[in-house]
mmCIF file of C-alpha atoms in Angstrom:
data_model
loop_
_atom_site.group_PDB
_atom_site.id
_atom_site.type_symbol
_atom_site.label_atom_id
_atom_site.label_comp_id
_atom_site.label_asym_id
_atom_site.label_seq_id
_atom_site.Cartn_x
_atom_site.Cartn_y
_atom_site.Cartn_z
ATOM 1 C CA MET A 246 -72.894 -52.123 63.194
ATOM 2 C CA PRO A 247 -73.411 -53.670 59.734
ATOM 3 C CA VAL A 248 -77.551 -51.374 58.808
ATOM 4 C CA GLU A 249 -79.363 -52.921 56.103
ATOM 5 C CA ILE A 250 -83.165 -51.051 55.082
ATOM 6 C CA ARG A 251 -84.602 -52.876 52.436
ATOM 7 C CA LYS A 252 -87.930 -52.476 51.033
ATOM 8 C CA ALA A 253 -90.277 -55.449 52.471
ATOM 9 C CA GLU A 254 -91.966 -58.132 50.031
ATOM 10 C CA GLN A 255 -95.067 -59.346 50.867
ATOM 11 C CA LYS A 256 -93.778 -62.215 52.515
ATOM 12 C CA GLU A 257 -92.504 -60.122 55.184
ATOM 13 C CA LEU A 258 -95.722 -58.698 56.269
ATOM 14 C CA PRO A 259 -95.453 -61.445 59.326
ATOM 15 C CA VAL A 260 -92.234 -59.847 60.245
ATOM 16 C CA ILE A 261 -93.419 -56.203 60.366
ATOM 17 C CA ARG A 262 -96.513 -57.760 62.881
ATOM 18 C CA GLN A 263 -94.490 -59.374 64.865
ATOM 19 C CA LEU A 264 -92.053 -56.385 65.238
ATOM 20 C CA ALA A 265 -95.045 -54.276 66.181
ATOM 21 C CA LEU A 266 -96.373 -57.138 68.439
ATOM 22 C CA ASP A 267 -92.783 -56.452 70.112
ATOM 23 C CA ILE A 268 -92.553 -52.785 70.267
ATOM 24 C CA TRP A 269 -95.760 -51.266 70.475
ATOM 25 C CA PRO A 270 -96.434 -52.923 74.155
ATOM 26 C CA VAL A 271 -93.333 -50.804 75.147
ATOM 27 C CA THR A 272 -93.736 -47.873 73.185
ATOM 28 C CA TYR A 273 -97.391 -47.134 74.273
ATOM 29 C CA ALA A 274 -97.423 -48.611 78.152
ATOM 30 C CA PRO A 275 -97.513 -44.604 79.493
ATOM 31 C CA ILE A 276 -99.967 -43.124 76.580
ATOM 32 C CA LEU A 277 -102.476 -45.821 75.899
ATOM 33 C CA SER A 278 -104.822 -48.262 78.087
ATOM 34 C CA GLN A 279 -103.956 -52.420 77.330
ATOM 35 C CA GLU A 280 -107.772 -52.374 75.945
ATOM 36 C CA GLN A 281 -106.822 -48.866 73.461
ATOM 37 C CA LEU A 282 -103.312 -50.594 72.685
ATOM 38 C CA HIS A 283 -104.655 -54.298 71.657
ATOM 39 C CA TYR A 284 -107.721 -52.788 69.787
ATOM 40 C CA MET A 285 -105.042 -50.610 67.652
ATOM 41 C CA LEU A 286 -103.020 -53.402 66.756
ATOM 42 C CA ASP A 287 -105.505 -55.268 65.995
ATOM 43 C CA LEU A 288 -106.675 -52.461 63.531
ATOM 44 C CA PHE A 289 -103.397 -51.153 61.936
ATOM 45 C CA TYR A 290 -101.792 -54.756 62.645
ATOM 46 C CA SER A 291 -103.770 -57.540 61.487
ATOM 47 C CA PRO A 292 -102.754 -59.228 58.291
ATOM 48 C CA ALA A 293 -105.345 -58.670 56.784
ATOM 49 C CA ALA A 294 -104.728 -54.387 57.643
ATOM 50 C CA LEU A 295 -101.076 -55.411 56.620
ATOM 51 C CA GLU A 296 -102.432 -56.655 53.450
ATOM 52 C CA LYS A 297 -104.504 -53.568 52.666
ATOM 53 C CA ASP A 298 -101.619 -51.411 52.960
ATOM 54 C CA PHE A 299 -99.192 -53.492 51.261
ATOM 55 C CA LYS A 300 -101.455 -53.133 47.980
ATOM 56 C CA LYS A 301 -102.306 -49.617 48.280
ATOM 57 C CA GLN A 302 -100.623 -47.857 45.109
ATOM 58 C CA GLY A 303 -97.848 -45.934 46.172
ATOM 59 C CA TYR A 304 -97.725 -47.419 49.839
ATOM 60 C CA PHE A 305 -94.514 -49.385 50.837
ATOM 61 C CA PHE A 306 -92.975 -50.834 53.921
ATOM 62 C CA PHE A 307 -89.550 -50.977 54.636
ATOM 63 C CA ILE A 308 -87.741 -52.920 57.500
ATOM 64 C CA LEU A 309 -84.193 -51.771 59.572
ATOM 65 C CA SER A 310 -82.415 -54.989 59.770
ATOM 66 C CA PHE A 311 -79.000 -54.307 62.170
ATOM 67 C CA GLU A 312 -76.414 -57.127 62.834
ATOM 68 C CA ASN A 313 -78.793 -59.247 60.750
ATOM 69 C CA LYS A 314 -81.228 -58.972 63.328
ATOM 70 C CA ASP A 315 -84.883 -57.262 62.332
ATOM 71 C CA ALA A 316 -85.433 -54.333 64.548
ATOM 72 C CA GLY A 317 -87.540 -52.069 62.858
ATOM 73 C CA TYR A 318 -89.696 -51.067 60.371
ATOM 74 C CA ALA A 319 -91.498 -48.376 58.527
ATOM 75 C CA GLY A 320 -94.410 -47.556 56.335
ATOM 76 C CA LEU A 321 -94.091 -44.868 53.962
ATOM 77 C CA GLU A 322 -97.513 -43.586 51.272
ATOM 78 C CA LEU A 323 -96.542 -41.400 48.268
ATOM 79 C CA LYS A 324 -99.162 -38.808 47.318
ATOM 80 C CA GLU A 325 -100.486 -37.381 43.950
ATOM 81 C CA ASP A 326 -99.510 -33.947 45.479
ATOM 82 C CA ASN A 327 -95.914 -34.762 45.512
ATOM 83 C CA THR A 328 -95.561 -35.258 49.427
ATOM 84 C CA ALA A 329 -95.200 -37.976 50.921
ATOM 85 C CA HIS A 330 -96.841 -39.363 54.202
ATOM 86 C CA LEU A 331 -95.088 -41.436 57.163
ATOM 87 C CA HIS A 332 -97.941 -43.771 58.402
ATOM 88 C CA LYS A 333 -95.224 -46.122 60.875
ATOM 89 C CA ILE A 334 -91.927 -45.535 62.114
ATOM 90 C CA TYR A 335 -90.829 -47.956 64.592
ATOM 91 C CA LEU A 336 -87.566 -49.599 65.945
ATOM 92 C CA SER A 337 -87.037 -51.905 68.728
ATOM 93 C CA PRO A 338 -86.711 -50.617 72.043
ATOM 94 C CA ASN A 339 -83.196 -52.074 72.911
ATOM 95 C CA HIS A 340 -81.689 -50.677 70.249
ATOM 96 C CA GLN A 341 -83.136 -47.047 70.140
ATOM 97 C CA GLY A 342 -80.042 -44.704 70.912
ATOM 98 C CA LYS A 343 -77.700 -46.110 69.003
ATOM 99 C CA GLY A 344 -78.535 -43.959 65.905
ATOM 100 C CA LEU A 345 -80.705 -46.266 63.898
ATOM 101 C CA GLY A 346 -83.486 -44.556 64.362
ATOM 102 C CA LYS A 347 -82.056 -41.498 62.140
ATOM 103 C CA GLN A 348 -80.467 -43.661 59.557
ATOM 104 C CA LEU A 349 -84.095 -45.144 59.354
ATOM 105 C CA ILE A 350 -85.564 -41.379 58.472
ATOM 106 C CA HIS A 351 -82.983 -40.148 56.611
ATOM 107 C CA PHE A 352 -83.770 -43.263 54.495
ATOM 108 C CA ILE A 353 -86.926 -42.527 54.081
ATOM 109 C CA ILE A 354 -86.840 -39.241 53.678
ATOM 110 C CA ASN A 355 -84.106 -39.579 50.579
ATOM 111 C CA PHE A 356 -87.051 -42.615 49.509
ATOM 112 C CA ALA A 357 -89.691 -39.764 48.941
ATOM 113 C CA LYS A 358 -86.938 -36.910 47.781
ATOM 114 C CA GLU A 359 -86.038 -39.241 44.844
ATOM 115 C CA ALA A 360 -90.204 -40.704 44.255
ATOM 116 C CA GLY A 361 -90.488 -36.428 43.546
ATOM 117 C CA ALA A 362 -91.385 -35.625 47.202
ATOM 118 C CA HIS A 363 -91.233 -32.066 48.157
ATOM 119 C CA ALA A 364 -92.596 -32.396 52.038
ATOM 120 C CA LEU A 365 -92.982 -35.735 54.126
ATOM 121 C CA THR A 366 -95.875 -35.211 56.876
ATOM 122 C CA LEU A 367 -96.401 -37.943 59.634
ATOM 123 C CA ASN A 368 -98.808 -37.809 62.914
ATOM 124 C CA VAL A 369 -97.744 -38.805 66.311
ATOM 125 C CA ASN A 370 -99.409 -38.722 69.561
ATOM 126 C CA ARG A 371 -99.204 -35.711 71.165
ATOM 127 C CA HIS A 372 -97.641 -37.792 74.596
ATOM 128 C CA ASN A 373 -95.196 -39.847 72.490
ATOM 129 C CA GLN A 374 -91.352 -38.860 73.236
ATOM 130 C CA ALA A 375 -90.959 -39.942 69.635
ATOM 131 C CA LEU A 376 -91.787 -35.708 68.769
ATOM 132 C CA LEU A 377 -88.822 -34.999 70.371
ATOM 133 C CA PHE A 378 -86.585 -37.539 67.893
ATOM 134 C CA TYR A 379 -89.006 -36.013 64.586
ATOM 135 C CA GLN A 380 -88.378 -32.125 65.778
ATOM 136 C CA ALA A 381 -84.147 -33.303 66.254
ATOM 137 C CA VAL A 382 -84.133 -34.378 62.639
ATOM 138 C CA GLY A 383 -85.906 -31.478 61.184
ATOM 139 C CA PHE A 384 -89.589 -31.724 61.582
ATOM 140 C CA GLU A 385 -92.200 -28.899 62.688
ATOM 141 C CA ILE A 386 -95.812 -29.480 64.432
ATOM 142 C CA ALA A 387 -97.808 -28.513 61.461
ATOM 143 C CA GLY A 388 -101.375 -28.718 63.249
ATOM 144 C CA GLU A 389 -103.089 -31.210 65.770
ATOM 145 C CA VAL A 390 -105.798 -33.933 64.868
ATOM 146 C CA ASP A 391 -107.963 -36.116 67.208
ATOM 147 C CA ILE A 392 -108.916 -38.876 65.031
ATOM 148 C CA GLU A 393 -111.893 -41.205 65.957
ATOM 149 C CA ILE A 394 -110.805 -44.997 65.304
ATOM 150 C CA GLY A 395 -113.484 -46.233 66.612
ATOM 151 C CA ASN A 396 -114.403 -48.426 69.781
ATOM 152 C CA GLY A 397 -114.537 -45.119 71.427
ATOM 153 C CA TYR A 398 -111.558 -44.503 70.818
ATOM 154 C CA PHE A 399 -109.004 -41.453 69.642
ATOM 155 C CA MET A 400 -105.654 -40.972 68.431
ATOM 156 C CA ASN A 401 -104.799 -37.314 69.638
ATOM 157 C CA ASP A 402 -101.816 -36.410 67.105
ATOM 158 C CA TYR A 403 -99.489 -33.531 65.947
ATOM 159 C CA ILE A 404 -99.137 -33.559 62.345
ATOM 160 C CA MET A 405 -95.966 -32.822 62.034
ATOM 161 C CA LYS A 406 -94.072 -31.846 58.252
ATOM 162 C CA LYS A 407 -90.756 -31.610 57.164
ATOM 163 C CA ASP A 408 -90.278 -29.830 53.299
ATOM 164 C CA PHE A 409 -87.386 -30.698 51.323
#
């Protein structure tokens, strides 16, 4: 089962957007209203939002391909305090349970380590089943946060951290 993880080029931002449009409705249907889901997709995955992230200093997108088909993505930011923050990591639901998510998260961890980071943080919705995945790969809950994102919506997240 050939797996490839590559740093995304700017011209591949539409690939990341399409993956998000395919993955998010399945992932977040049990957690978010359809209205909030669509609002957040537009907020975080509009072409302009993706371009802004891509151009941010220290921000990298990665795409995971499985059997020559793009199946997941991640967005990582290297911080000035020698930490890294994983803003996005998603895998197509039909590719979950095959160890691909573990390969992607370990790739991200190694990338962050090689860049000089000593810890990786991420936010995860407090009701997202991915919480169990993050704990299984060594992340611990470091706090809780409720982030207002507009339109009366909040992201009710755990902050998770993995030191290396």
